[in-house]
PDB file of C-alpha atoms in Angstrom:
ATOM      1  CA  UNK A   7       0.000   0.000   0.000  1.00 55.00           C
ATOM      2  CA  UNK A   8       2.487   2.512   0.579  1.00 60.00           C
ATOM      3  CA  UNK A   9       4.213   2.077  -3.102  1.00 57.00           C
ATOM      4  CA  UNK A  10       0.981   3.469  -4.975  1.00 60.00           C
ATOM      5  CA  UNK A  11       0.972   6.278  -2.581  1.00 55.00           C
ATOM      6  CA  UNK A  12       4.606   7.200  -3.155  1.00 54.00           C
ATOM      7  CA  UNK A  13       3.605   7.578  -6.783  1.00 55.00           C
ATOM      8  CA  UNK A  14       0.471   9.394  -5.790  1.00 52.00           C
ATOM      9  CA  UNK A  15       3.031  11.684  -3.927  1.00 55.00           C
ATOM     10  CA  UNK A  16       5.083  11.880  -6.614  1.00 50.00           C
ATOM     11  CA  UNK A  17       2.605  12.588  -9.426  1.00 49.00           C
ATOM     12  CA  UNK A  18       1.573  15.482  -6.727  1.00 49.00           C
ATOM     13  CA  UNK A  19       4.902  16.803  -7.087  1.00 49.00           C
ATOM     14  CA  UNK A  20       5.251  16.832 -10.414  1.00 48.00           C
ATOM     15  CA  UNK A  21       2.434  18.288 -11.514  1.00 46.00           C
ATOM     16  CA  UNK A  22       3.082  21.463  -8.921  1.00 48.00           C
ATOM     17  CA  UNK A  23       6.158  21.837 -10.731  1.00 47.00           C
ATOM     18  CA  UNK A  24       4.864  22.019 -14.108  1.00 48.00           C
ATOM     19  CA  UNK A  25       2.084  24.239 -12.896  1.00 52.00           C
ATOM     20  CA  UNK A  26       5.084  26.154 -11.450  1.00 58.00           C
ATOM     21  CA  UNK A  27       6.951  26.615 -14.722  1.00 52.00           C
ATOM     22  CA  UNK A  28       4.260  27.624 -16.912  1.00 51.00           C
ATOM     23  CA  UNK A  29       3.173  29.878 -14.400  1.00 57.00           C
ATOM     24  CA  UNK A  30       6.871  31.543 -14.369  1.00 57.00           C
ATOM     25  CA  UNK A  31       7.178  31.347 -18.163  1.00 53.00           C
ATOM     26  CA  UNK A  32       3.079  33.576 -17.377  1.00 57.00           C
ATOM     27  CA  UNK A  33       5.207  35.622 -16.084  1.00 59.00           C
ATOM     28  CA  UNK A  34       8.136  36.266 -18.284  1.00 59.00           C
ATOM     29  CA  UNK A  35       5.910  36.679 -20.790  1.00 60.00           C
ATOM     30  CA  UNK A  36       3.735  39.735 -18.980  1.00 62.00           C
ATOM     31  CA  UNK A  37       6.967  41.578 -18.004  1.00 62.00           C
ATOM     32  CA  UNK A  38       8.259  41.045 -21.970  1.00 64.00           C
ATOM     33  CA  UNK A  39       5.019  42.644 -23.544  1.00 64.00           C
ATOM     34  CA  UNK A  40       5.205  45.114 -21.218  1.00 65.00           C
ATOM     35  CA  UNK A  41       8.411  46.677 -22.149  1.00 66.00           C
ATOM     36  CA  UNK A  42       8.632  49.160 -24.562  1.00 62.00           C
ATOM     37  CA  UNK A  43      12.238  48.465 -25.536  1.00 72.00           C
ATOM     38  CA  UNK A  44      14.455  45.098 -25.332  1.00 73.00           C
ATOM     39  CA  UNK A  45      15.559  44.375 -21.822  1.00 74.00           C
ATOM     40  CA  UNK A  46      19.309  45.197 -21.473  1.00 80.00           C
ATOM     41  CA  UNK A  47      21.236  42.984 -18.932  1.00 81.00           C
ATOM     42  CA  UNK A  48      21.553  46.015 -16.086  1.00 82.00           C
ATOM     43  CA  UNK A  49      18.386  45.976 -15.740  1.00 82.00           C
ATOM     44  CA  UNK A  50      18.190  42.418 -14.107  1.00 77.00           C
ATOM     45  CA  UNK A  51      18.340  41.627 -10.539  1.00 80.00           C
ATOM     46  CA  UNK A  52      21.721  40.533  -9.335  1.00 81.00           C
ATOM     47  CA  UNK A  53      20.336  36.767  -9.404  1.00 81.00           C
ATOM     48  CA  UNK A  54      18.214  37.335 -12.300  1.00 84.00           C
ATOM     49  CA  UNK A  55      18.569  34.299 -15.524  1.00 88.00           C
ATOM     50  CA  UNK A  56      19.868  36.351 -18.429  1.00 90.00           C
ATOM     51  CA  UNK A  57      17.409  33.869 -20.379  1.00 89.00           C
ATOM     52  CA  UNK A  58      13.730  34.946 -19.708  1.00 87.00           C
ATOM     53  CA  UNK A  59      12.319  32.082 -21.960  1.00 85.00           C
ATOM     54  CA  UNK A  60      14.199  28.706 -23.258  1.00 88.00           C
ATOM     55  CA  UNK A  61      13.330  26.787 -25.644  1.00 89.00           C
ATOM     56  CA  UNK A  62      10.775  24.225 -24.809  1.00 85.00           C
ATOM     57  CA  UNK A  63       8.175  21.913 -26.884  1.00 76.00           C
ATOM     58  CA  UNK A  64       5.849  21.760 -23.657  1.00 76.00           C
ATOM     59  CA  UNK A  65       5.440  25.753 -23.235  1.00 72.00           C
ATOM     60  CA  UNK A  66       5.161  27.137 -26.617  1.00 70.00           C
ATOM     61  CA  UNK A  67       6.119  31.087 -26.381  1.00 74.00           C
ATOM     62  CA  UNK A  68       4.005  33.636 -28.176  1.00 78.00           C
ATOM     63  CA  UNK A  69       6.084  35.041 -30.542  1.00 87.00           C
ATOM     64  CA  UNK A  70       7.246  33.726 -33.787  1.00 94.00           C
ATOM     65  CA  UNK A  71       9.751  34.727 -35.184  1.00 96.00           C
ATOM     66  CA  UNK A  72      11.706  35.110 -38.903  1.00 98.00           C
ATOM     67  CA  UNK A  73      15.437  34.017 -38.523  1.00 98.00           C
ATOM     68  CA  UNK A  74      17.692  36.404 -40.003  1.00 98.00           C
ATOM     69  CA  UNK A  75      20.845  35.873 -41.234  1.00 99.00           C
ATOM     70  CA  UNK A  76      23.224  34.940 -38.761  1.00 99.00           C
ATOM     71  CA  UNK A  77      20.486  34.045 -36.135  1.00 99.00           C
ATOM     72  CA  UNK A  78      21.060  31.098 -33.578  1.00 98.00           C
ATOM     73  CA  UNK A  79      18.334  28.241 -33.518  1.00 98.00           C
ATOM     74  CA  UNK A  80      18.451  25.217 -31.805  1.00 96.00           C
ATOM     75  CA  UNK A  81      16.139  22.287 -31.302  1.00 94.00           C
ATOM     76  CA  UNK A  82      15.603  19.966 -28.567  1.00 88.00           C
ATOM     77  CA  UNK A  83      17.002  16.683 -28.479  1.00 84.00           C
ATOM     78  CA  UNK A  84      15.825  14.094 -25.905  1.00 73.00           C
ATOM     79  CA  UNK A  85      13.714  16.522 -24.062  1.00 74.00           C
ATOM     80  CA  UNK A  86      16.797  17.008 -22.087  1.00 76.00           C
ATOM     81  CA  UNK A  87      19.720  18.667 -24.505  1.00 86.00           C
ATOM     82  CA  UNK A  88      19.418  21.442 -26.999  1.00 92.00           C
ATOM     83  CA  UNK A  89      21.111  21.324 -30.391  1.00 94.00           C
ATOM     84  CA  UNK A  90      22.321  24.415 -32.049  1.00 97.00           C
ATOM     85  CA  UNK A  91      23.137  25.891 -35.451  1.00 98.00           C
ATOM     86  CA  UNK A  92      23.417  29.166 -37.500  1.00 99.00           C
ATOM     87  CA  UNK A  93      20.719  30.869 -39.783  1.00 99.00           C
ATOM     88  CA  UNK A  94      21.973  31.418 -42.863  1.00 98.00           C
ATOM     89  CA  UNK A  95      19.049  32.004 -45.159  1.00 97.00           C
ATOM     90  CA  UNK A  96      17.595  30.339 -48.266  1.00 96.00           C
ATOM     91  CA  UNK A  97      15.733  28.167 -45.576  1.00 97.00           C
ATOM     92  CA  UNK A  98      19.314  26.934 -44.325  1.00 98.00           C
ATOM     93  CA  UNK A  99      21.061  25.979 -40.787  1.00 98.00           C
ATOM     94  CA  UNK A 100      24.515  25.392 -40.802  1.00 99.00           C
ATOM     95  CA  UNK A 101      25.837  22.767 -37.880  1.00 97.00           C
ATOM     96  CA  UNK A 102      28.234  20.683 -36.594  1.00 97.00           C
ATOM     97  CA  UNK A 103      27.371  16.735 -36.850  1.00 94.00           C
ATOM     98  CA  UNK A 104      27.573  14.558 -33.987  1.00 92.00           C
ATOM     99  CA  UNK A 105      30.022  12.781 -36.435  1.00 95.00           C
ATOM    100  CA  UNK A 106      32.290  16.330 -36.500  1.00 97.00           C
ATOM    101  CA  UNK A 107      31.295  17.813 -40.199  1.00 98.00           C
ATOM    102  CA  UNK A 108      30.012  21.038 -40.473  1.00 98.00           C
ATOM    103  CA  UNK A 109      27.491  21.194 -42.877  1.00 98.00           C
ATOM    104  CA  UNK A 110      24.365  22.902 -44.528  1.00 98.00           C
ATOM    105  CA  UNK A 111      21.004  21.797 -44.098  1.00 97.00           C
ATOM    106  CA  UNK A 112      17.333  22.423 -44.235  1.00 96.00           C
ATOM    107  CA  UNK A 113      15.249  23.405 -40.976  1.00 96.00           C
ATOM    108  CA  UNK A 114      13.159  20.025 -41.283  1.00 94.00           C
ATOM    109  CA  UNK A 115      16.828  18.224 -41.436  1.00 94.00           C
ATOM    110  CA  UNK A 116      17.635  19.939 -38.553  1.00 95.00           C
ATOM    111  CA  UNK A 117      14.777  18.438 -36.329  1.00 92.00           C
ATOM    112  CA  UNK A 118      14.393  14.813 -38.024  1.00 88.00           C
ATOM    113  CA  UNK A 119      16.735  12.685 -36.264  1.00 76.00           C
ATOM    114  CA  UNK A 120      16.764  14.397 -32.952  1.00 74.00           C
ATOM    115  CA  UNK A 121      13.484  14.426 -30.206  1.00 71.00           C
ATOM    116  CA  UNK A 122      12.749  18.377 -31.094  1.00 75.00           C
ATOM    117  CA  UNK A 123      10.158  18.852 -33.860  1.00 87.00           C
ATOM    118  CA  UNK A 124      10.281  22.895 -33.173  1.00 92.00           C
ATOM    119  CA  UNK A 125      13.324  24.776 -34.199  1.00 95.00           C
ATOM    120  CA  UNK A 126      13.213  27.890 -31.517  1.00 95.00           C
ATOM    121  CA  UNK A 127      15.683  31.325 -32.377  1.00 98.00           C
ATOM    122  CA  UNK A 128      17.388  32.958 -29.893  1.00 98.00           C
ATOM    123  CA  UNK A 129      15.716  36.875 -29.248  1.00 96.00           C
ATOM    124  CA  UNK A 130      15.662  39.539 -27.336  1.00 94.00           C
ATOM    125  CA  UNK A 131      12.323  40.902 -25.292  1.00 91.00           C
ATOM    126  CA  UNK A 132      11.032  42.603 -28.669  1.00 92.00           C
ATOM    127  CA  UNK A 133      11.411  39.054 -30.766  1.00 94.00           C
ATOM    128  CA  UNK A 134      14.357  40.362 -32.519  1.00 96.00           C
ATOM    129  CA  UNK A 135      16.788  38.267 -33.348  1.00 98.00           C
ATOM    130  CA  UNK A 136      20.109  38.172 -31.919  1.00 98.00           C
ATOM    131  CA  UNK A 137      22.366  37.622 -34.570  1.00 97.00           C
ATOM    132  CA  UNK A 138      25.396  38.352 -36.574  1.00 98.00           C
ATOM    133  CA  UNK A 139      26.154  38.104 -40.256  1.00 98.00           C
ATOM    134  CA  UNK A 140      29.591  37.914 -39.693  1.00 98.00           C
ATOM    135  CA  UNK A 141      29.074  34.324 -37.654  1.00 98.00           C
ATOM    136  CA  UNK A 142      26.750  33.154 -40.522  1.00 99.00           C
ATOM    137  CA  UNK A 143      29.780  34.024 -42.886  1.00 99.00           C
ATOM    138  CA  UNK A 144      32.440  32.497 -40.564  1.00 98.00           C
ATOM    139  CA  UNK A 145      29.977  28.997 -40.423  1.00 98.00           C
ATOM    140  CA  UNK A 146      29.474  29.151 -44.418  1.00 98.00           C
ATOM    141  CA  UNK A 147      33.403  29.448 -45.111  1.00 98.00           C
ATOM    142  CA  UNK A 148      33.904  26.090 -42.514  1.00 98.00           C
ATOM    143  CA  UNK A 149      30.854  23.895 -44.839  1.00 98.00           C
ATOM    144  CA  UNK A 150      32.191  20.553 -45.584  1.00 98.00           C
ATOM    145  CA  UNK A 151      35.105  20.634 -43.154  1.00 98.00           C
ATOM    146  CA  UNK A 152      35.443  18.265 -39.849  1.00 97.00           C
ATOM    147  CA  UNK A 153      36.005  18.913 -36.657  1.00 95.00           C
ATOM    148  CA  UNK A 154      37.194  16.829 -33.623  1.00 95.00           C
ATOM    149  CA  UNK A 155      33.906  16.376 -32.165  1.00 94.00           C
ATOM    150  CA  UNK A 156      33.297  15.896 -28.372  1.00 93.00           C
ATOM    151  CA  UNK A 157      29.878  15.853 -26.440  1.00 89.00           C
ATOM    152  CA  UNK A 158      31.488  17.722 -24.054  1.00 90.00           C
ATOM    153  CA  UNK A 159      34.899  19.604 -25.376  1.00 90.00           C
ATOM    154  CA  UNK A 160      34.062  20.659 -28.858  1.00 94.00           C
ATOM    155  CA  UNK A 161      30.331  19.976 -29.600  1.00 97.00           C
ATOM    156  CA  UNK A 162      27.483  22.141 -31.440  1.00 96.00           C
ATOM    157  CA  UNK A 163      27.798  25.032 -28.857  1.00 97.00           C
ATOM    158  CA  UNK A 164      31.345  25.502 -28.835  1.00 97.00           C
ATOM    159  CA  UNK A 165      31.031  25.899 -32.675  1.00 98.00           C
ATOM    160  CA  UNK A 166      28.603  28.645 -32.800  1.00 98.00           C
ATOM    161  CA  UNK A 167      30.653  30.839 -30.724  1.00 98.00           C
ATOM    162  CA  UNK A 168      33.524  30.583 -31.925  1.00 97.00           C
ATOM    163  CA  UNK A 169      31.613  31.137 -35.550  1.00 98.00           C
ATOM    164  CA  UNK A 170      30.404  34.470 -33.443  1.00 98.00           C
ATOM    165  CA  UNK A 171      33.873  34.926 -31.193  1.00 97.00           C
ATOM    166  CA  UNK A 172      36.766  33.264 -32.542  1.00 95.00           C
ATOM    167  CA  UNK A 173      39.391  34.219 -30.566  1.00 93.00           C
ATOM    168  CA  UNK A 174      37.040  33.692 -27.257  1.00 92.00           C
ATOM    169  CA  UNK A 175      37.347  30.930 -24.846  1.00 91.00           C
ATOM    170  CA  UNK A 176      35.623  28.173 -25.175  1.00 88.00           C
ATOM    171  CA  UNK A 177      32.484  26.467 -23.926  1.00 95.00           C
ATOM    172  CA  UNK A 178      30.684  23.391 -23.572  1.00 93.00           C
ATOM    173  CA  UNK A 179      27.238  23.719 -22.689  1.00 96.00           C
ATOM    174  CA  UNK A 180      23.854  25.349 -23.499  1.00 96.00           C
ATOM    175  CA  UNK A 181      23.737  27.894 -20.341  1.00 95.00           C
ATOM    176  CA  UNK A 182      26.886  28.947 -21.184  1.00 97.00           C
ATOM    177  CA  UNK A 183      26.029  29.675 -24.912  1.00 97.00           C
ATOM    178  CA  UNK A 184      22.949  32.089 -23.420  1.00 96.00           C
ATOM    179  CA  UNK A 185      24.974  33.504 -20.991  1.00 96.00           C
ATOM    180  CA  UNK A 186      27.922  34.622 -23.484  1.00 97.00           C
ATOM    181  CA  UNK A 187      25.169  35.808 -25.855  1.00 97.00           C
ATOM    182  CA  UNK A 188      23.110  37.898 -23.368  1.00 96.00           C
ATOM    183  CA  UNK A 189      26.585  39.295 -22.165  1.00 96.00           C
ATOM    184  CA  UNK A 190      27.487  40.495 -25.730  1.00 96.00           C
ATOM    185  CA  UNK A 191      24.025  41.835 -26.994  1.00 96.00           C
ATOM    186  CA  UNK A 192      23.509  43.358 -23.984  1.00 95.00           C
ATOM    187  CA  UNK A 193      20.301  41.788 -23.695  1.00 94.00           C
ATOM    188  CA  UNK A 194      18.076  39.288 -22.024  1.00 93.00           C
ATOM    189  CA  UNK A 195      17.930  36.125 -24.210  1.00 96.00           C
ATOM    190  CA  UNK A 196      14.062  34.775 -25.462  1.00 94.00           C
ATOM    191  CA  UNK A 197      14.183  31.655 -27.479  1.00 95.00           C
ATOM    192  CA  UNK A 198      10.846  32.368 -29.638  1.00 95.00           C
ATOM    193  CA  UNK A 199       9.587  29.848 -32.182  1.00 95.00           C
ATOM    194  CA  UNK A 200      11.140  29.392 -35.251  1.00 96.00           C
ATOM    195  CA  UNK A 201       8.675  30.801 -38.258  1.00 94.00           C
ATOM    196  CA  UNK A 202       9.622  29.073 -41.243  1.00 88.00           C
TER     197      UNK A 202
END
């Protein structure tokens, strides 16, 4: 008897939780539309995400959104890591393979073999996308080549910024990605859905 209330317990739990995240992505989403201009990072709280919305095929966001040129996407794989690539236009992503080449492909390529069926791109509080044509140029000029790919040391995240920073240090993970983007845009990170 006590087993199927454990679970009972637990489905308690779990459903407070969800009930807790859509009510903070509510939230997010209040203090976004009421802005009049995108939220720059010194006007956060010292504890405050840089990311007001991630990407997330439970809690669709509001907006969607146009990729420019340049602009980040990602999609989810797993329901537990994010994949990421660059917006180059003519309906194309450049990424990095889990099998290390770097190559073009087409938004539903991007989401067939992985979990993710939404492709999200990273914004600011107006839905404008953060990006840089200069990365898209820097991914387009590395098509076809391979790269020592780790899941950890050199993966899909570490490419995209060093197609945006070259000379930076590196990273390894998704929260470090969306921190090093808010930092240089100046700007609170939304990942809005992908409108293509």
């Amino acid at each position: 008897m006590p087993l199927p209330l454990f679970w009972l317990g637990a489905a308690a739990v779990s459903a407070l939780a969800v009930k807790e995240l859509a009510d903070d992505r509510k939230k997010q989403q209040k203090n976004r539309d009421r802005s009049y201009r995108p939220t720059s990072l010194s006007e956060l709280d010292k504890h405050e995400s840089p990311v007001g919305i991630y990407p997330s095929e439970i809690f669709n966001t509001e907006q969607k959104v146009k990729p420019t040129v340049g602009s980040i996407v990602c999609c989810g794989i797993g329901g537990i890591l994010d994949h990421t690539g660059i917006w180059v236009g003519d309906d194309t992503i450049i990424e990095l393979d889990g099998n290390g080449l770097i190559k073009p492909i087409s938004p539903s390529r991007f989401t067939k073999e992985r979990s993710g069926n939404k492709i999200f791109v990273a914004c600011d509080s107006k839905a404008n996308p953060l990006s840089s044509e200069l990365a898209a140029q820097r991914a387009i000029e590395q098509i076809y080549q391979y790269l020592d790919y780790h899941l950890i040391e050199n993966n899909c995240h570490q490419f995209i910024w060093h197609c945006i920073a070259p000379n930076d240090t590196g990273l390894t993970t998704f929260k470090q990605l969306n921190q090093r983007l808010a930092k240089l845009h100046n700007k609170k990170v939304y990942w809005d859905l992908c409108d293509v």
